[in-house]
């Protein structure tokens, strides 16, 4: 009868080089690594998207600002004619003015009917007054309610249009009266909204700039 | 161990990515809000300025009650920094961004021509004088009377028999009005002596308007001479017609012999030492192309027997300014449509010289039977003179509403109830309004009281309106008058 | 006596080492690429953000300028890489106080965008706003031709051009990189001088 030795399951810490890594442990490691790399990839992709989102927002805002600054350079009486949807009233000749829509590099408009132009200029405009005589033209109706006319009749600057974000309705030509007349050429104050609306990575997005224009008399 | 290392590396990269992209996103969001707030503040300046053009104070909303516009708000504070100079400070707020802009404006003195027939020293109106008023602007628009425009003819006002337009006669001292049965004197309008002066009526002189003394003396600042080189004299001999085309002209002495004619075409500015026209000469001011401004350093003499003519019956187009101690003798025959301003010298007006416009001088000597007509268009021109002009614009501040915050609700931060705030048009400071207007039933009405209590929706046409006592005009009137090609008062 | 003969065969060992090596190499590649992407994206994001920040700073400085003091008055299609101007400092005794002449632009032959005052004088003040402005606007070559289709030729990395009181500002920044393509970012805006 001699000494009996039993094989003792050594603790893993005491495993020698010949202990090795089991396939299961390897698989677990690979799984953890795969998940980690997957998360990293998603973060990279999300961050790229975020960068793209930021870029789009900045580009949109800069485009809106550029349009507003260009608008400021014109005499007030010409601003509406240059930046409305009617090319016939462009001061330098039909079709020569920028109009009410503008393209923004790299941004696809949300509205397919926008013709590739994500930006728009919004004025307090409505249908031309139905009658120019009578009592100060107050019989005119805003918003194209003139009835019986052909489509796309040119809109005019009107004081009685309801656009709360632009502070409308209000007096625009300084006579303190809110009427339905055409004030396209005699406004003292012109509220304007420049909007850029585009199809973002995940959803439609927009930026707006609101301001008012007036004529500032300068000292000589 | 390996997975631990990998996870650690991945976590570090991810955290770094997220931190950077969050920082960039925040900064760009702030930049966008700042731009929006900038244009809101710009809108505030436009709102306030446009209000001041039509006689409002320039205050719009306040920090405690701003006005809503776009997706944000603004308010404007007007401060008088010195006589005639006003600063508008506009604050725009959007999200956590606040921008303050500053616009400094200068208001003109109102135009001395609005004084009418005015002498710094006591004014004597001789027997036989006829002084009244008219409105060259209304006549140019078809004679429908005053500032009200188109309605008044159909409402029984204006039409073929317009109401008489009052003259303005005044002085910083007494006004003595003489009349005799052979040469009755009539003044259709107001006569306003100085604060301690009186109106003395001798004989049966008729004064149709007020004779209340003015509350304070009028200061008559000296006119500023134009800077034009003076290139010798100009002599027009008998039979010679000299035409000065539009431009700037400087002479030492201008002499018109009998039979000579001098035609000055506007727009022009002339600087002369003396201008003398002898009997038989003719002087024509052709203002059809634009305004004429004549500055005389020493003497202006239109002797008896000379002829004077202005081609356009609009007194706002012709101004004659005289330097200190430069006298003027106006004995020419003809209709003179313009303004003579001689705050430090004496002007003598003979009976054949019929003035349509205004005459303001230190001393005025009027001959018996003189005819003077105050042009009320000069009043509206004076309003234009008061249209504020921009001196400077600047960015005062672009800051976060709540420093260090990523975002903020400005209504909560400023303690405002959004539902209690109104639009910009309703945010102007309240003022005393005096108005004569046509209402929806085509009835002429008047109102005097605070503007906040006045219902503008019932107004169809404004005949005349004053805010805090100052005449105000619609832009239609102003736009016509602000055409620099025809109105030299804009030159400051 | 029994001996424990559990252990790895040589084949198993070779296989395991090989597999491990493969995994580690793959992992290293992936992590390396991830770091590269991270670096690239970070650089691009930072560059673009920086470009917009500088553009905003320049535009807000010029928007308050007195248009009559802009020098040179480079009317389109002419352009300048720097502008002198004056701004309002406020009111004193009822009169506007205008600043001394200020300058925004590139230092000659340098990628630095500077703001300065009293340029060329003993009391010159200079603040460097940016150190990596490209030599030429993106897509533009130094060939005397209009390569990018904006009707200007050989525009510098910072370009000012004017139509009336409206100034167009173009800016291209680039990262310092190895030869073979420095990432660039170009931004553009317009401002109308308010004075």
Short mmCIF file of C-alpha atoms in Angstrom, two decimals, chain B residues 132-326:
data_model
loop_
_atom_site.label_atom_id
_atom_site.label_comp_id
_atom_site.label_asym_id
_atom_site.label_seq_id
_atom_site.Cartn_x
_atom_site.Cartn_y
_atom_site.Cartn_z
CA UNK B 132 -53.00 134.91 -44.54
CA UNK B 133 -52.09 131.33 -45.23
CA UNK B 134 -52.42 128.67 -47.86
CA UNK B 135 -51.21 125.13 -48.44
CA UNK B 136 -49.13 124.64 -51.58
CA UNK B 137 -49.04 120.87 -51.01
CA UNK B 138 -52.83 120.58 -51.04
CA UNK B 139 -53.04 122.67 -54.16
CA UNK B 140 -50.49 120.41 -55.79
CA UNK B 141 -52.66 117.39 -54.90
CA UNK B 142 -55.82 118.91 -56.38
CA UNK B 143 -57.01 121.31 -53.73
CA UNK B 144 -58.87 118.93 -51.48
CA UNK B 145 -57.75 120.71 -48.41
CA UNK B 146 -55.25 120.29 -45.63
CA UNK B 147 -53.61 117.02 -44.73
CA UNK B 148 -56.72 114.95 -45.02
CA UNK B 149 -56.53 114.24 -48.71
CA UNK B 150 -59.19 112.63 -50.73
CA UNK B 151 -62.24 112.46 -48.55
CA UNK B 152 -62.79 115.97 -47.53
CA UNK B 153 -64.32 117.25 -50.78
CA UNK B 154 -67.06 114.66 -50.61
CA UNK B 155 -67.72 115.35 -46.97
CA UNK B 156 -68.49 119.00 -47.40
CA UNK B 157 -65.04 120.18 -46.56
CA UNK B 158 -62.66 121.49 -49.16
CA UNK B 159 -64.07 121.10 -52.61
CA UNK B 160 -64.41 124.37 -54.51
CA UNK B 161 -64.36 126.60 -51.41
CA UNK B 162 -61.59 125.40 -49.18
CA UNK B 163 -61.51 126.63 -45.64
CA UNK B 164 -59.04 129.45 -45.15
CA UNK B 165 -55.64 128.22 -44.02
CA UNK B 166 -54.39 130.22 -41.08
CA UNK B 167 -51.21 132.27 -41.18
CA UNK B 168 -48.67 132.38 -38.40
CA UNK B 169 -47.41 135.75 -37.23
CA UNK B 170 -45.20 136.12 -34.23
CA UNK B 171 -42.38 137.73 -32.37
CA UNK B 172 -40.25 137.27 -29.30
CA UNK B 173 -41.47 140.73 -28.27
CA UNK B 174 -44.61 142.71 -28.99
CA UNK B 175 -46.64 142.58 -32.16
CA UNK B 176 -48.18 145.90 -33.15
CA UNK B 177 -50.88 145.72 -35.78
CA UNK B 178 -51.88 149.02 -37.35
CA UNK B 179 -54.89 149.69 -39.47
CA UNK B 180 -56.62 152.73 -40.91
CA UNK B 181 -60.00 153.09 -42.58
CA UNK B 182 -58.24 153.85 -45.84
CA UNK B 183 -55.87 150.94 -45.47
CA UNK B 184 -57.47 148.23 -43.39
CA UNK B 185 -55.25 145.44 -42.11
CA UNK B 186 -56.34 141.84 -41.95
CA UNK B 187 -54.45 138.92 -40.48
CA UNK B 188 -56.16 135.57 -41.16
CA UNK B 189 -54.53 133.39 -38.57
CA UNK B 190 -52.76 133.49 -35.24
CA UNK B 191 -50.58 136.25 -33.83
CA UNK B 192 -48.29 135.12 -31.05
CA UNK B 193 -46.12 137.67 -29.26
CA UNK B 194 -43.25 136.74 -26.98
CA UNK B 195 -43.72 135.38 -23.48
CA UNK B 196 -43.79 138.85 -21.98
CA UNK B 197 -45.06 140.58 -25.08
CA UNK B 198 -48.46 141.78 -26.16
CA UNK B 199 -50.49 142.16 -29.28
CA UNK B 200 -51.29 145.85 -29.73
CA UNK B 201 -54.08 146.52 -32.18
CA UNK B 202 -54.47 150.03 -33.50
CA UNK B 203 -57.50 150.95 -35.49
CA UNK B 204 -59.83 148.30 -36.85
CA UNK B 205 -57.24 145.68 -37.66
CA UNK B 206 -58.76 142.23 -37.95
CA UNK B 207 -57.04 139.22 -36.45
CA UNK B 208 -59.09 136.06 -36.97
CA UNK B 209 -57.05 133.69 -34.85
CA UNK B 210 -55.49 133.48 -31.45
CA UNK B 211 -53.39 136.25 -29.88
CA UNK B 212 -52.10 134.20 -26.99
CA UNK B 213 -48.45 134.81 -26.14
CA UNK B 214 -46.06 131.95 -26.86
CA UNK B 215 -44.94 130.10 -23.74
CA UNK B 216 -41.24 130.64 -24.42
CA UNK B 217 -38.99 132.62 -26.71
CA UNK B 218 -37.89 131.08 -29.94
CA UNK B 219 -34.20 130.62 -30.46
CA UNK B 220 -33.08 131.50 -33.94
CA UNK B 221 -29.80 129.75 -34.62
CA UNK B 222 -27.60 131.27 -37.31
CA UNK B 223 -27.68 129.46 -40.64
CA UNK B 224 -24.59 127.49 -41.59
CA UNK B 225 -22.94 128.78 -44.76
CA UNK B 226 -22.29 126.22 -47.47
CA UNK B 227 -18.69 125.41 -48.19
CA UNK B 228 -18.29 126.58 -51.77
CA UNK B 229 -15.29 128.40 -53.28
CA UNK B 230 -16.21 131.90 -54.39
CA UNK B 231 -14.80 132.66 -57.83
CA UNK B 232 -15.06 136.36 -58.38
CA UNK B 233 -18.14 138.40 -59.20
CA UNK B 234 -20.98 137.98 -61.62
CA UNK B 235 -22.11 140.98 -63.64
CA UNK B 236 -25.15 140.82 -65.87
CA UNK B 237 -25.46 143.81 -68.17
CA UNK B 238 -28.42 145.30 -69.94
CA UNK B 239 -30.07 142.79 -72.26
CA UNK B 240 -27.98 139.91 -70.98
CA UNK B 241 -29.57 136.75 -69.66
CA UNK B 242 -27.37 134.70 -67.37
CA UNK B 243 -28.49 131.17 -66.62
CA UNK B 244 -26.88 129.34 -63.73
CA UNK B 245 -27.61 125.64 -64.25
CA UNK B 246 -28.05 123.22 -61.40
CA UNK B 247 -25.02 122.88 -59.17
CA UNK B 248 -22.99 124.76 -56.62
CA UNK B 249 -22.04 128.39 -57.29
CA UNK B 250 -19.91 130.81 -55.33
CA UNK B 251 -19.53 134.53 -56.17
CA UNK B 252 -18.34 137.58 -54.36
CA UNK B 253 -20.68 140.15 -55.85
CA UNK B 254 -23.63 139.51 -58.13
CA UNK B 255 -24.85 142.62 -59.94
CA UNK B 256 -27.85 142.74 -62.22
CA UNK B 257 -28.08 145.89 -64.24
CA UNK B 258 -31.38 147.19 -65.55
CA UNK B 259 -32.57 144.96 -68.36
CA UNK B 260 -30.48 142.00 -67.26
CA UNK B 261 -31.93 138.69 -66.23
CA UNK B 262 -30.49 136.06 -63.93
CA UNK B 263 -32.04 132.60 -63.98
CA UNK B 264 -31.00 130.23 -61.23
CA UNK B 265 -31.95 126.62 -61.93
CA UNK B 266 -32.40 124.09 -59.18
CA UNK B 267 -31.22 121.97 -57.63
CA UNK B 268 -28.59 124.56 -56.70
CA UNK B 269 -26.71 125.97 -53.78
CA UNK B 270 -25.29 129.48 -54.06
CA UNK B 271 -22.96 131.40 -51.81
CA UNK B 272 -22.64 135.15 -52.49
CA UNK B 273 -21.32 138.15 -50.62
CA UNK B 274 -23.80 140.57 -52.19
CA UNK B 275 -26.63 140.25 -54.65
CA UNK B 276 -27.93 143.54 -56.04
CA UNK B 277 -30.55 143.94 -58.72
CA UNK B 278 -31.28 147.43 -60.00
CA UNK B 279 -34.48 148.74 -61.53
CA UNK B 280 -35.42 146.84 -64.65
CA UNK B 281 -33.50 143.70 -63.77
CA UNK B 282 -35.18 140.33 -63.36
CA UNK B 283 -34.37 137.48 -61.02
CA UNK B 284 -35.88 134.08 -61.70
CA UNK B 285 -35.68 131.13 -59.33
CA UNK B 286 -36.40 128.05 -61.42
CA UNK B 287 -37.20 125.37 -58.86
CA UNK B 288 -38.89 123.03 -61.31
CA UNK B 289 -35.82 120.78 -61.34
CA UNK B 290 -35.13 120.93 -57.64
CA UNK B 291 -34.61 123.08 -54.59
CA UNK B 292 -32.48 126.22 -54.46
CA UNK B 293 -30.58 127.41 -51.43
CA UNK B 294 -29.05 130.91 -51.49
CA UNK B 295 -26.73 132.09 -48.74
CA UNK B 296 -25.93 135.83 -48.61
CA UNK B 297 -23.03 137.07 -46.52
CA UNK B 298 -23.41 140.84 -46.72
CA UNK B 299 -26.40 142.25 -48.57
CA UNK B 300 -29.37 141.28 -50.68
CA UNK B 301 -31.03 144.14 -52.54
CA UNK B 302 -33.89 143.73 -54.95
CA UNK B 303 -34.57 147.35 -55.71
CA UNK B 304 -37.95 148.78 -56.63
CA UNK B 305 -38.71 148.12 -60.25
CA UNK B 306 -36.94 144.76 -60.39
CA UNK B 307 -38.93 141.64 -61.11
CA UNK B 308 -38.77 138.44 -59.13
CA UNK B 309 -40.29 135.12 -60.08
CA UNK B 310 -40.33 131.57 -58.78
CA UNK B 311 -41.43 128.97 -61.28
CA UNK B 312 -42.98 126.52 -58.81
CA UNK B 313 -45.45 127.61 -56.15
CA UNK B 314 -43.86 125.51 -53.41
CA UNK B 315 -42.10 127.40 -50.62
CA UNK B 316 -40.21 124.31 -49.50
CA UNK B 317 -38.11 124.53 -52.66
CA UNK B 318 -36.47 127.90 -52.11
CA UNK B 319 -34.54 129.11 -49.10
CA UNK B 320 -32.60 132.36 -48.72
CA UNK B 321 -30.38 132.52 -45.65
CA UNK B 322 -28.66 135.71 -44.57
CA UNK B 323 -25.56 135.89 -42.44
CA UNK B 324 -25.21 138.07 -39.41
CA UNK B 325 -25.53 141.77 -40.20
CA UNK B 326 -26.44 140.99 -43.80
#
